[in-house]
Coordinates of C-alpha atoms in Angstrom, one line a residue:
M4 CA -51.2 -142.7 176.5
I5 CA -50.3 -140.1 179.2
L6 CA -52.2 -142.1 181.8
A7 CA -50.6 -145.3 180.8
Q8 CA -47.1 -143.8 181.2
T9 CA -47.9 -142.2 184.6
L10 CA -50.1 -144.8 186.3
G11 CA -50.0 -148.5 186.8
P12 CA -52.7 -150.9 185.7
L13 CA -54.3 -151.0 189.2
E14 CA -54.4 -147.3 189.5
I15 CA -56.0 -147.0 186.0
I16 CA -58.6 -149.6 187.1
L17 CA -59.4 -147.6 190.2
V18 CA -59.9 -144.3 188.2
V19 CA -62.1 -146.1 185.6
A20 CA -64.1 -147.8 188.4
Y21 CA -64.7 -144.6 190.1
L22 CA -65.8 -142.8 187.0
A23 CA -68.1 -145.8 186.2
V24 CA -69.8 -145.7 189.6
V25 CA -70.2 -141.9 189.2
G26 CA -71.7 -142.5 185.8
Y27 CA -74.0 -145.2 187.1
L28 CA -75.3 -142.9 189.9
G29 CA -75.8 -140.1 187.4
W30 CA -77.8 -142.6 185.2
L31 CA -79.7 -143.7 188.3
G32 CA -80.7 -140.1 189.0
Y33 CA -81.7 -139.8 185.3
R34 CA -84.0 -142.8 185.6
H35 CA -85.7 -141.4 188.6
T36 CA -86.0 -137.9 187.2
H37 CA -89.5 -137.6 185.7
T38 CA -90.6 -134.1 186.7
A39 CA -89.1 -130.6 187.1
T40 CA -89.4 -131.1 190.8
D41 CA -87.2 -134.2 190.5
Y42 CA -84.7 -132.5 188.3
M43 CA -84.4 -129.3 190.4
I44 CA -84.9 -130.3 194.0
A45 CA -84.7 -134.1 194.0
G46 CA -88.4 -134.6 194.5
R47 CA -88.2 -133.2 198.1
K48 CA -87.5 -136.7 199.4
A49 CA -83.7 -136.7 200.1
H50 CA -82.5 -138.9 202.9
P51 CA -80.8 -136.9 205.8
F52 CA -77.4 -138.6 205.2
V53 CA -77.6 -138.0 201.5
M54 CA -78.6 -134.3 202.1
A55 CA -75.9 -133.8 204.7
M56 CA -73.2 -135.4 202.5
S57 CA -74.5 -133.6 199.4
Y58 CA -74.5 -130.3 201.3
G59 CA -71.0 -130.9 202.7
A60 CA -69.6 -132.2 199.4
T61 CA -71.1 -129.2 197.6
F62 CA -69.8 -126.8 200.2
I63 CA -66.3 -128.2 200.3
S64 CA -64.5 -128.4 197.0
T65 CA -61.1 -128.3 195.6
S66 CA -61.4 -124.6 196.4
A67 CA -61.2 -125.4 200.1
V68 CA -58.7 -128.3 199.8
V69 CA -56.3 -127.0 197.1
G70 CA -57.0 -123.2 197.1
F71 CA -57.4 -122.4 200.8
G72 CA -55.0 -125.2 201.7
G73 CA -52.5 -123.4 199.6
V74 CA -53.3 -120.1 201.3
A75 CA -52.6 -121.8 204.6
G76 CA -49.3 -122.9 203.2
L77 CA -48.6 -119.2 202.6
F78 CA -50.1 -117.5 205.6
G79 CA -50.4 -120.2 208.3
M80 CA -52.9 -121.7 210.6
G81 CA -54.8 -118.5 211.1
L82 CA -57.1 -119.9 208.4
L83 CA -58.5 -122.4 211.0
W84 CA -60.8 -119.6 212.1
L85 CA -62.5 -120.2 208.8
T86 CA -63.0 -123.8 209.8
F87 CA -64.7 -122.6 213.0
L88 CA -66.9 -120.2 211.0
N89 CA -67.7 -122.8 208.4
I90 CA -69.0 -125.1 211.1
F91 CA -70.8 -122.4 213.2
A92 CA -72.3 -120.5 210.3
G93 CA -72.2 -122.9 207.4
I94 CA -73.6 -125.8 209.4
F95 CA -75.2 -124.8 212.7
I96 CA -76.8 -121.5 211.7
A97 CA -77.5 -122.6 208.2
M98 CA -79.3 -125.8 209.1
V99 CA -80.7 -125.1 212.6
V100 CA -81.7 -121.4 212.2
L101 CA -82.2 -121.0 208.4
G102 CA -82.8 -124.5 207.2
N103 CA -86.3 -125.3 208.5
P104 CA -87.8 -121.9 207.7
T105 CA -86.3 -122.2 204.2
R106 CA -87.6 -125.7 203.8
R107 CA -91.1 -124.9 205.1
M108 CA -91.5 -121.7 203.0
G109 CA -90.0 -123.5 199.9
H110 CA -92.6 -126.2 200.2
R111 CA -95.5 -123.8 200.9
L112 CA -94.6 -121.6 197.9
D113 CA -93.6 -124.6 195.7
A114 CA -90.3 -123.0 195.0
H115 CA -87.8 -125.0 193.0
T116 CA -84.8 -122.7 193.0
F117 CA -83.3 -120.1 195.3
P118 CA -84.2 -117.1 193.1
E119 CA -87.8 -118.5 192.8
L120 CA -88.0 -118.7 196.6
L121 CA -87.1 -115.0 196.9
G122 CA -89.3 -114.0 194.0
R123 CA -92.4 -115.8 195.4
R124 CA -91.7 -114.6 199.0
F125 CA -91.8 -111.0 197.8
N126 CA -94.3 -111.6 195.0
S127 CA -91.8 -110.1 192.5
R128 CA -90.8 -111.4 189.1
F129 CA -88.0 -108.8 189.1
I130 CA -86.4 -110.3 192.2
Q131 CA -86.4 -113.8 190.7
V132 CA -84.9 -112.6 187.4
F133 CA -82.4 -110.3 189.0
A134 CA -81.2 -113.0 191.4
G135 CA -81.0 -115.5 188.5
L136 CA -78.9 -113.1 186.5
I137 CA -76.4 -112.6 189.4
I138 CA -76.0 -116.3 189.7
F139 CA -75.7 -116.9 186.0
V140 CA -73.1 -114.2 185.5
F141 CA -71.0 -114.6 188.6
M142 CA -71.2 -118.3 189.6
P143 CA -69.0 -119.4 186.7
V144 CA -66.2 -117.4 188.4
Y145 CA -66.5 -119.6 191.5
A146 CA -66.9 -122.7 189.3
A147 CA -63.7 -121.8 187.6
A148 CA -61.9 -121.6 190.9
V149 CA -63.0 -125.1 191.7
I150 CA -62.0 -126.4 188.3
I151 CA -58.6 -124.8 188.7
G152 CA -58.1 -126.7 191.9
G153 CA -58.9 -130.1 190.4
T154 CA -56.8 -129.3 187.3
E155 CA -53.8 -128.3 189.4
F156 CA -53.6 -131.7 191.0
I157 CA -54.2 -133.6 187.8
T158 CA -51.4 -131.6 186.2
A159 CA -49.0 -132.4 189.1
A160 CA -50.0 -136.1 189.4
F161 CA -50.0 -137.0 185.7
R162 CA -47.3 -134.4 184.6
I163 CA -49.6 -133.4 181.7
D164 CA -50.3 -129.9 180.3
Y165 CA -52.6 -127.7 182.4
N166 CA -54.9 -127.0 179.5
V167 CA -55.3 -130.7 178.7
A168 CA -56.2 -131.4 182.3
L169 CA -58.6 -128.5 182.3
L170 CA -60.6 -129.8 179.4
V171 CA -60.6 -133.4 180.6
L172 CA -62.0 -132.5 184.0
S173 CA -64.6 -130.1 182.6
A174 CA -65.8 -132.7 180.1
I175 CA -66.2 -135.4 182.8
V176 CA -68.3 -133.2 185.0
A177 CA -70.4 -131.8 182.1
V178 CA -71.5 -135.3 181.0
Y179 CA -73.1 -136.4 184.3
V180 CA -74.5 -133.1 185.5
L181 CA -76.3 -132.6 182.2
A182 CA -77.9 -136.0 182.5
G183 CA -79.1 -136.5 186.0
G184 CA -80.4 -133.3 187.5
L185 CA -80.3 -132.8 191.2
K186 CA -81.1 -136.4 192.0
G187 CA -78.1 -137.5 190.1
V188 CA -76.0 -134.8 191.6
M189 CA -77.0 -135.7 195.2
Y190 CA -76.5 -139.4 194.6
T191 CA -72.9 -138.8 193.4
D192 CA -72.4 -136.2 196.1
A193 CA -73.0 -138.8 198.8
L194 CA -70.5 -141.1 197.3
Q195 CA -68.0 -138.4 196.7
G196 CA -68.4 -137.0 200.2
T197 CA -67.6 -140.4 201.7
I198 CA -64.4 -140.6 199.5
M199 CA -63.4 -137.1 200.4
F200 CA -63.7 -137.9 204.1
L201 CA -61.6 -141.0 203.9
G202 CA -59.0 -139.3 201.7
M203 CA -58.6 -136.3 204.0
A204 CA -58.3 -138.5 207.1
T205 CA -55.6 -140.5 205.4
L206 CA -53.8 -137.3 204.4
L207 CA -53.7 -136.0 208.0
I208 CA -52.2 -139.3 209.3
G209 CA -49.7 -139.4 206.5
T210 CA -48.6 -135.8 207.0
Y211 CA -47.8 -136.4 210.7
V212 CA -46.0 -139.6 209.9
S213 CA -43.9 -137.8 207.3
L214 CA -43.0 -135.1 209.9
G215 CA -42.1 -137.5 212.7
G216 CA -45.2 -137.0 214.8
V217 CA -47.7 -134.3 215.9
V218 CA -45.5 -132.5 218.4
R219 CA -42.4 -132.6 216.3
G220 CA -44.2 -131.3 213.2
H221 CA -45.8 -128.3 215.0
T222 CA -42.6 -127.5 216.9
E223 CA -40.6 -127.4 213.7
L224 CA -43.2 -125.2 212.0
T225 CA -43.2 -122.8 215.0
E226 CA -39.4 -122.5 214.8
M227 CA -39.4 -121.6 211.1
G228 CA -40.6 -118.0 211.6
S229 CA -37.4 -116.6 210.2
Q230 CA -38.0 -118.5 206.9
V231 CA -41.1 -116.5 206.0
F232 CA -40.8 -115.0 202.5
A233 CA -39.6 -111.3 202.8
G234 CA -42.5 -110.0 200.9
F235 CA -45.0 -111.6 203.4
R236 CA -43.0 -110.3 206.4
G237 CA -43.6 -106.8 205.2
M238 CA -47.3 -107.4 205.2
G239 CA -47.4 -108.6 208.8
H240 CA -46.6 -112.3 208.5
R241 CA -45.3 -113.5 211.9
G242 CA -44.9 -117.2 211.2
W243 CA -47.2 -120.1 210.3
T244 CA -48.5 -120.7 213.8
S245 CA -49.3 -117.1 214.6
M246 CA -52.0 -114.7 213.4
P247 CA -50.7 -111.8 211.3
E248 CA -50.0 -108.5 213.0
F249 CA -53.2 -106.6 213.6
G250 CA -53.7 -102.9 213.2
W251 CA -54.9 -100.2 210.8
G252 CA -53.3 -97.5 208.7
E253 CA -50.0 -99.1 207.7
T254 CA -49.2 -101.7 205.0
K255 CA -47.6 -104.0 207.7
Y256 CA -51.2 -104.8 208.7
N257 CA -52.4 -105.8 205.2
L258 CA -52.1 -109.5 205.8
W259 CA -54.4 -109.5 208.8
W260 CA -57.1 -107.9 206.7
I261 CA -56.5 -110.3 203.9
V262 CA -56.8 -113.3 206.1
V263 CA -59.7 -112.1 208.2
S264 CA -61.8 -110.1 205.8
T265 CA -61.2 -112.1 202.6
M266 CA -60.5 -115.7 203.7
V267 CA -62.4 -115.9 207.0
L268 CA -65.4 -113.5 206.8
G269 CA -65.8 -113.4 203.0
V270 CA -66.3 -117.2 202.9
G271 CA -67.5 -117.9 206.4
I272 CA -70.4 -115.4 206.2
G273 CA -71.0 -115.8 202.5
V274 CA -71.9 -119.5 202.8
L275 CA -75.2 -118.6 204.4
A276 CA -76.5 -117.2 201.0
Q277 CA -75.1 -119.7 198.6
P278 CA -77.8 -120.6 196.2
Q279 CA -76.5 -124.1 195.5
L280 CA -76.5 -124.8 199.3
V281 CA -79.8 -123.1 200.3
V282 CA -81.7 -125.2 197.7
R283 CA -80.5 -128.4 199.6
F284 CA -82.8 -127.4 202.5
M285 CA -85.8 -127.7 200.1
T286 CA -84.9 -131.3 199.3
V287 CA -85.9 -132.9 202.6
K288 CA -89.4 -133.6 204.0
S289 CA -89.2 -132.2 207.5
K290 CA -87.2 -130.4 210.2
R291 CA -86.2 -133.8 211.7
E292 CA -84.2 -134.6 208.6
L293 CA -82.4 -131.3 208.8
N294 CA -81.5 -131.7 212.5
R295 CA -80.2 -135.2 211.9
A296 CA -78.0 -133.8 209.2
V297 CA -76.2 -131.3 211.5
P298 CA -73.7 -133.7 213.2
T299 CA -72.8 -135.4 210.0
G300 CA -72.3 -132.1 208.2
G301 CA -70.4 -130.5 211.1
F302 CA -67.9 -133.4 211.4
F303 CA -67.5 -133.6 207.7
I304 CA -66.6 -129.9 207.4
L305 CA -64.2 -130.2 210.3
M306 CA -62.4 -133.1 208.6
M307 CA -62.3 -131.3 205.2
T308 CA -61.2 -127.8 206.0
G309 CA -59.5 -128.5 209.3
V310 CA -57.2 -131.1 207.7
A311 CA -56.6 -129.0 204.5
F312 CA -55.6 -125.9 206.4
T313 CA -53.5 -127.8 208.9
V314 CA -51.7 -129.8 206.2
G315 CA -51.2 -126.7 204.1
A316 CA -49.4 -124.9 207.0
L317 CA -47.4 -128.0 208.0
S318 CA -46.2 -128.5 204.4
N319 CA -43.7 -125.8 205.1
A320 CA -42.0 -127.9 207.8
Y321 CA -41.9 -130.9 205.4
F322 CA -40.4 -129.0 202.5
Y323 CA -37.8 -127.2 204.6
Q324 CA -36.8 -130.0 207.0
H325 CA -37.7 -133.4 205.7
E326 CA -38.0 -133.4 201.9
R327 CA -35.2 -135.4 200.2
I328 CA -35.3 -136.0 196.4
V329 CA -33.2 -138.7 194.9
G330 CA -32.6 -138.8 191.2
R331 CA -30.6 -137.5 188.3
I332 CA -30.3 -133.9 187.3
A333 CA -31.6 -133.9 183.8
S334 CA -30.7 -130.3 183.1
V335 CA -29.9 -127.0 184.8
T336 CA -31.3 -123.5 183.9
E337 CA -28.5 -121.2 185.0
Q338 CA -30.6 -118.1 185.0
A339 CA -34.4 -118.0 185.1
E340 CA -36.8 -115.3 185.9
V341 CA -39.5 -116.6 188.2
I342 CA -42.7 -114.8 188.5
V343 CA -43.6 -114.3 192.2
K344 CA -46.4 -111.7 191.7
K345 CA -48.5 -111.1 188.6
E346 CA -50.7 -108.1 187.8
R347 CA -52.4 -107.1 184.6
D348 CA -49.6 -105.0 183.2
A349 CA -46.7 -105.8 185.5
E350 CA -44.9 -108.8 187.0
T351 CA -42.5 -109.1 189.9
R352 CA -39.7 -111.6 189.0
L353 CA -36.8 -113.0 190.9
S354 CA -33.6 -114.4 189.3
C355 CA -32.9 -118.0 190.1
R356 CA -30.9 -121.0 189.2
L357 CA -33.2 -124.0 188.5
L358 CA -32.7 -127.8 188.7
H359 CA -34.7 -130.2 186.5
V360 CA -34.7 -133.6 188.1
D361 CA -35.5 -137.1 186.7
R362 CA -36.6 -139.0 189.8
N363 CA -37.8 -142.2 188.0
G364 CA -34.9 -142.9 185.7
D365 CA -37.0 -142.7 182.6
G366 CA -35.3 -139.7 181.0
E367 CA -38.3 -137.4 181.8
V368 CA -38.2 -134.4 184.1
D369 CA -40.3 -135.1 187.1
I370 CA -39.5 -132.2 189.4
N371 CA -38.4 -128.6 188.9
L372 CA -36.6 -126.9 191.8
I373 CA -35.1 -123.6 192.7
A374 CA -31.4 -124.3 193.4
A375 CA -30.6 -120.7 194.6
G376 CA -31.5 -117.1 194.1
L377 CA -29.0 -115.0 192.0
G378 CA -27.5 -111.7 192.8
N379 CA -29.6 -109.5 195.1
H380 CA -32.3 -112.2 195.1
A381 CA -30.1 -114.8 196.8
K382 CA -31.4 -114.0 200.3
L383 CA -35.0 -114.2 199.1
M384 CA -34.9 -117.7 197.7
P385 CA -34.0 -121.1 199.0
A386 CA -30.5 -122.6 198.7
A387 CA -30.9 -126.3 197.8
E388 CA -28.4 -128.8 199.2
V389 CA -27.1 -131.3 196.6
T390 CA -25.2 -134.4 197.6
E391 CA -23.7 -136.8 195.0
L392 CA -24.4 -140.5 195.7
P393 CA -22.1 -143.5 194.8
D394 CA -24.4 -144.7 192.0
G395 CA -24.2 -141.4 190.1
R396 CA -27.5 -140.0 191.3
V397 CA -27.9 -137.1 193.7
E398 CA -29.8 -136.4 196.8
I399 CA -31.4 -132.9 196.9
R400 CA -32.7 -131.2 200.0
P401 CA -34.7 -128.2 198.5
R402 CA -34.7 -126.3 201.9
A403 CA -37.7 -124.4 200.6
T404 CA -41.0 -123.2 202.1
S405 CA -44.3 -124.1 200.5
F406 CA -44.3 -120.9 198.5
T407 CA -40.8 -121.3 197.0
R408 CA -41.3 -125.0 196.4
A409 CA -44.5 -124.6 194.3
L410 CA -42.7 -123.9 191.1
V411 CA -44.8 -124.4 187.9
R412 CA -44.4 -123.8 184.2
K413 CA -46.8 -121.3 182.6
G414 CA -46.2 -121.1 178.9
D415 CA -42.6 -120.1 178.4
A416 CA -42.2 -118.7 181.9
W417 CA -41.8 -120.0 185.5
M418 CA -44.1 -119.1 188.3
L419 CA -44.5 -119.6 192.0
N420 CA -48.1 -120.8 192.2
P421 CA -49.7 -121.1 195.7
D422 CA -52.5 -123.2 194.2
S423 CA -49.9 -125.9 193.5
I424 CA -48.8 -126.2 197.2
I425 CA -51.1 -129.0 198.2
P426 CA -50.7 -131.0 194.9
T427 CA -46.9 -130.6 195.2
F428 CA -46.9 -131.7 198.9
V429 CA -49.0 -134.8 198.2
T430 CA -47.0 -136.0 195.2
S431 CA -43.7 -135.5 197.2
A432 CA -44.5 -136.5 200.7
M433 CA -47.1 -139.2 200.3
P434 CA -46.7 -142.8 199.0
R435 CA -47.5 -143.3 195.4
W436 CA -50.6 -145.3 196.2
F437 CA -52.0 -142.4 198.2
G438 CA -51.5 -140.2 195.1
I439 CA -54.3 -142.1 193.4
V440 CA -56.5 -142.0 196.6
F441 CA -56.0 -138.2 196.8
L442 CA -56.7 -137.9 193.1
L443 CA -60.0 -139.5 193.6
T444 CA -60.6 -137.3 196.7
L445 CA -60.0 -134.2 194.6
L446 CA -62.0 -135.5 191.7
A447 CA -64.8 -136.1 194.1
A448 CA -64.5 -132.7 195.7
A449 CA -64.3 -131.0 192.3
M450 CA -67.1 -132.9 190.6
S451 CA -69.5 -132.7 193.5
T452 CA -69.2 -128.9 193.8
I453 CA -68.9 -128.1 190.1
S454 CA -71.9 -130.3 189.3
S455 CA -74.1 -128.4 191.8
Q456 CA -72.7 -125.1 190.6
F457 CA -73.6 -125.8 186.9
H458 CA -77.0 -127.2 188.0
T459 CA -77.6 -123.9 189.8
V460 CA -76.4 -121.9 186.8
G461 CA -78.7 -123.8 184.5
T462 CA -81.8 -123.5 186.6
A463 CA -81.0 -119.8 187.2
I464 CA -81.0 -118.9 183.5
G465 CA -83.6 -121.5 182.5
R466 CA -86.3 -121.3 185.2
D467 CA -85.5 -117.9 186.9
V468 CA -84.7 -115.8 183.9
Y469 CA -85.9 -117.3 180.6
A470 CA -89.1 -118.8 181.9
Q471 CA -90.0 -115.5 183.6
I472 CA -89.2 -113.3 180.5
V473 CA -90.4 -115.8 177.9
P474 CA -93.1 -117.9 179.6
L475 CA -93.6 -121.4 178.3
R476 CA -96.4 -121.6 175.7
E477 CA -99.7 -123.0 176.9
G478 CA -99.7 -126.8 177.0
A479 CA -96.0 -127.1 176.8
S480 CA -94.4 -129.9 178.9
S481 CA -92.0 -129.3 181.7
Q482 CA -89.4 -130.9 179.5
Q483 CA -89.1 -127.7 177.5
G484 CA -88.0 -125.8 180.6
T485 CA -85.6 -128.6 181.4
H486 CA -84.0 -128.3 178.0
V487 CA -83.4 -124.6 178.6
V488 CA -81.8 -125.4 181.9
R489 CA -79.4 -127.8 180.2
V490 CA -78.5 -125.2 177.6
G491 CA -77.8 -122.7 180.5
M492 CA -75.5 -125.3 182.0
I493 CA -73.5 -125.6 178.8
F494 CA -73.0 -121.8 178.7
G495 CA -72.0 -121.8 182.3
I496 CA -69.4 -124.5 181.7
I497 CA -67.9 -122.7 178.7
I498 CA -67.6 -119.4 180.7
A499 CA -66.0 -121.2 183.6
V500 CA -63.5 -123.0 181.4
I501 CA -62.5 -119.8 179.7
F502 CA -61.9 -118.1 183.0
A503 CA -59.9 -121.1 184.4
Y504 CA -57.7 -121.0 181.3
Y505 CA -56.7 -117.3 181.8
A506 CA -56.8 -116.9 185.6
R507 CA -54.2 -119.3 186.8
G508 CA -51.8 -118.1 189.6
G509 CA -51.8 -115.6 192.5
Y510 CA -54.0 -117.8 194.8
I511 CA -56.9 -117.1 192.4
I512 CA -58.9 -120.0 193.8
A513 CA -59.3 -118.5 197.2
R514 CA -59.8 -115.0 195.8
A515 CA -62.5 -116.0 193.3
T516 CA -64.3 -118.0 196.0
A517 CA -64.3 -115.1 198.4
I518 CA -65.5 -112.7 195.8
F519 CA -68.5 -114.9 194.9
F520 CA -69.4 -115.8 198.4
G521 CA -69.2 -112.1 199.5
L522 CA -71.3 -111.0 196.5
C523 CA -74.0 -113.5 197.4
A524 CA -74.0 -112.4 201.0
A525 CA -74.4 -108.8 200.2
A526 CA -77.0 -109.3 197.5
F527 CA -79.1 -112.1 199.0
L528 CA -78.6 -112.5 202.7
P529 CA -80.6 -109.5 204.1
S530 CA -83.5 -110.4 201.8
L531 CA -83.3 -114.1 202.7
V532 CA -83.1 -113.6 206.5
G533 CA -85.7 -110.8 206.3
G534 CA -88.0 -112.8 204.2
L535 CA -87.8 -115.8 206.6
F536 CA -88.1 -114.0 209.9
W537 CA -89.4 -110.4 209.4
K538 CA -92.9 -110.1 208.1
R539 CA -92.5 -106.3 207.8
I540 CA -89.9 -106.5 205.1
T541 CA -91.3 -105.3 201.8
K542 CA -90.8 -106.0 198.1
A543 CA -89.3 -102.5 197.7
G544 CA -86.9 -103.1 200.6
A545 CA -85.7 -106.4 199.2
I546 CA -85.2 -105.0 195.7
A547 CA -83.3 -102.0 197.1
S548 CA -81.2 -104.2 199.3
M549 CA -80.3 -106.6 196.4
I550 CA -79.3 -103.8 194.1
T551 CA -77.3 -102.0 196.8
G552 CA -75.4 -105.2 197.8
S553 CA -74.6 -106.2 194.3
A554 CA -73.7 -102.7 193.1
V555 CA -71.4 -101.9 196.1
S556 CA -69.7 -105.3 195.9
T557 CA -69.1 -104.8 192.1
F558 CA -67.8 -101.3 192.6
W559 CA -65.4 -102.3 195.4
V560 CA -64.0 -105.2 193.3
V561 CA -63.6 -103.1 190.1
F562 CA -62.3 -99.9 191.7
V563 CA -61.0 -100.4 195.3
K564 CA -59.7 -104.0 196.0
A565 CA -56.2 -103.8 194.6
S566 CA -55.6 -107.4 193.5
E567 CA -58.8 -107.5 191.4
A568 CA -59.0 -103.8 190.4
G569 CA -55.4 -103.9 189.2
A570 CA -56.1 -107.1 187.2
I571 CA -59.3 -105.7 185.6
G572 CA -57.2 -102.7 184.5
L573 CA -59.7 -99.8 184.6
V574 CA -58.3 -98.1 187.7
P575 CA -54.6 -98.1 186.5
K576 CA -55.8 -96.3 183.3
L577 CA -57.8 -93.7 185.3
T578 CA -55.1 -93.1 187.9
G579 CA -51.9 -93.4 185.9
G580 CA -50.9 -96.8 187.2
K581 CA -52.4 -97.1 190.7
S582 CA -54.1 -100.4 191.4
S583 CA -56.9 -98.9 193.6
L584 CA -58.7 -95.7 194.0
L585 CA -57.7 -95.8 197.7
A586 CA -54.1 -96.8 197.0
D587 CA -52.9 -93.9 199.1
Y588 CA -54.9 -95.1 202.1
P589 CA -53.2 -98.2 203.6
N590 CA -55.3 -101.4 204.3
W591 CA -58.4 -100.2 202.4
P592 CA -57.2 -101.8 199.1
V593 CA -57.1 -105.2 200.7
V594 CA -60.4 -105.1 202.6
E595 CA -63.0 -107.5 201.2
P596 CA -66.2 -106.0 199.7
I597 CA -68.4 -108.0 202.2
L598 CA -67.3 -105.7 205.1
I599 CA -68.8 -102.7 203.3
A600 CA -71.5 -104.1 201.0
L601 CA -73.3 -106.4 203.5
P602 CA -74.0 -103.8 206.3
L603 CA -75.1 -101.3 203.6
S604 CA -77.4 -103.9 202.0
A605 CA -79.0 -104.8 205.4
L606 CA -79.4 -101.1 206.3
V607 CA -81.1 -100.3 203.0
A608 CA -83.5 -103.3 203.4
I609 CA -84.6 -102.1 206.9
V610 CA -84.9 -98.4 206.0
V611 CA -86.8 -98.9 202.7
S612 CA -89.1 -101.5 204.2
L613 CA -90.1 -99.2 207.1
A614 CA -90.7 -96.4 204.6
T615 CA -93.0 -98.4 202.3
R616 CA -96.4 -100.0 202.7
P617 CA -96.4 -103.4 204.5
P618 CA -97.1 -106.6 202.5
A619 CA -100.7 -107.7 202.2
K620 CA -101.9 -110.0 205.0
S621 CA -103.2 -112.5 202.4
H622 CA -99.7 -112.8 200.9
L623 CA -98.1 -113.2 204.3
Y624 CA -100.6 -116.0 205.1
K625 CA -99.6 -117.7 201.8
C626 CA -95.9 -117.5 202.9
F627 CA -96.1 -118.3 206.6
G628 CA -99.5 -119.8 207.1
S629 CA -101.4 -119.1 210.4

């Protein structure tokens, strides 16, 4: 009923056709999934194009498009450094430097999962179980971030309740990932990656058209520096075409450390140790296939992140200079308290007058806008310009930035939600037909990544934890292990949906992504790189490194990083209200854990390995050959 009211027949047909094709590809993967090798690593026979598009579609999700695109709407084009690092580290270093050694060792050791690769390289069941537990416990947080991204757009496009959209998206993904294994996932990824590429290319062109051209759009954005939200200016925001102010020891440098340590380095380095991406290298037959995948993967990442971050920043120019909304004012909220910052036990609210607009003439509210700030908050909020038209309707120029335009309803309250910036921009600036194209783009981005995440979660708990602690009984078929994997996926889906239900707001998509990527880098990257290239690294060194990296990362998130430590709530109780143990030392509370945990993890791996007995030559021969 909701879809029928919001979409036309052609649009509904397109959505149904897309879901039907995805279902068919999942079924095709199911038909060709006969063994555990088929289910977990696609039989090691993936085509280079399929592998590249699957890698890219798994890498780039609604987290990148909606979450980080929204952050670019807040903080500007400095996020394009993440695009550079995504291509250099996530594609070039990952595929050219790490890809072939990973593929070769994975084949030699007959490893089916990332934890199994580490466990067999170091001849340690503990490493495999420990890595599997990290993935099973923490990956649902990243999966939730991706789910939130897809849900935000469905909510904006269909004007349906966030919780309904959340359950619908989760159910769609759950059905086909449970059926097809990695073959089904990779088949659908290739299709979805192609849809994502075309959708983002169209979005870039449409954005510049709506702004009057490339030069005009960027010029207007540069000239908008004075419109930066006051709270962001105090953190070092110098406009959407400039990097934040750099320095150390004062809060005015906080934004530089947020952008660089959290957004750029946290994700840009963390991608090298993503379990769901590393396993892709073990799906191809030879180095040649990996090398052939580099140009495709690199250009794909450029189009996905480069476009999302550019459009996110440029959306400010559109909302402030170009947006005109024609309709009828259905109602007015004379005084509303809008949440601009939310922590566990405290909220920062600004008083505003709100307009609720019926744009379609159907009596339903389509758009909610801030008309003006009230009292002392007047200078902090936009002042919408309203012009009455001869036919009784009004034309409204919101004169907002992306942040103050992204107004959403959360329960009985109103909230400025950065994760709604891209969905709001698309529904406002783009033609209606593009809304359905972009919906398919985001569905593709969400489903491709989430499916791989849940596949990784399932194999982590099924093969890497359960099968190691409770070995399959003698004579049992591989199907028994596959059933455990599917049960693990179901648990992962449930955890992710619960997190997505409670964690909306405060650019949570980007924050959750950076936390998981940083944790993986600190826990896994030294052992992975050492295991592939340094024969002297020992089992003790790898274990010590993994424990150090994961422990330091967890400690930093729980006790030091203010946005997360404050939300968890333990530090405020211990310190009488402070959000970080280092709250009195500027900049430390916004530094991402990866900057501390990864160097310590690498140092521990080296020191402990040099202090312990070298691995047996027979084991090294098994791993590396002659």
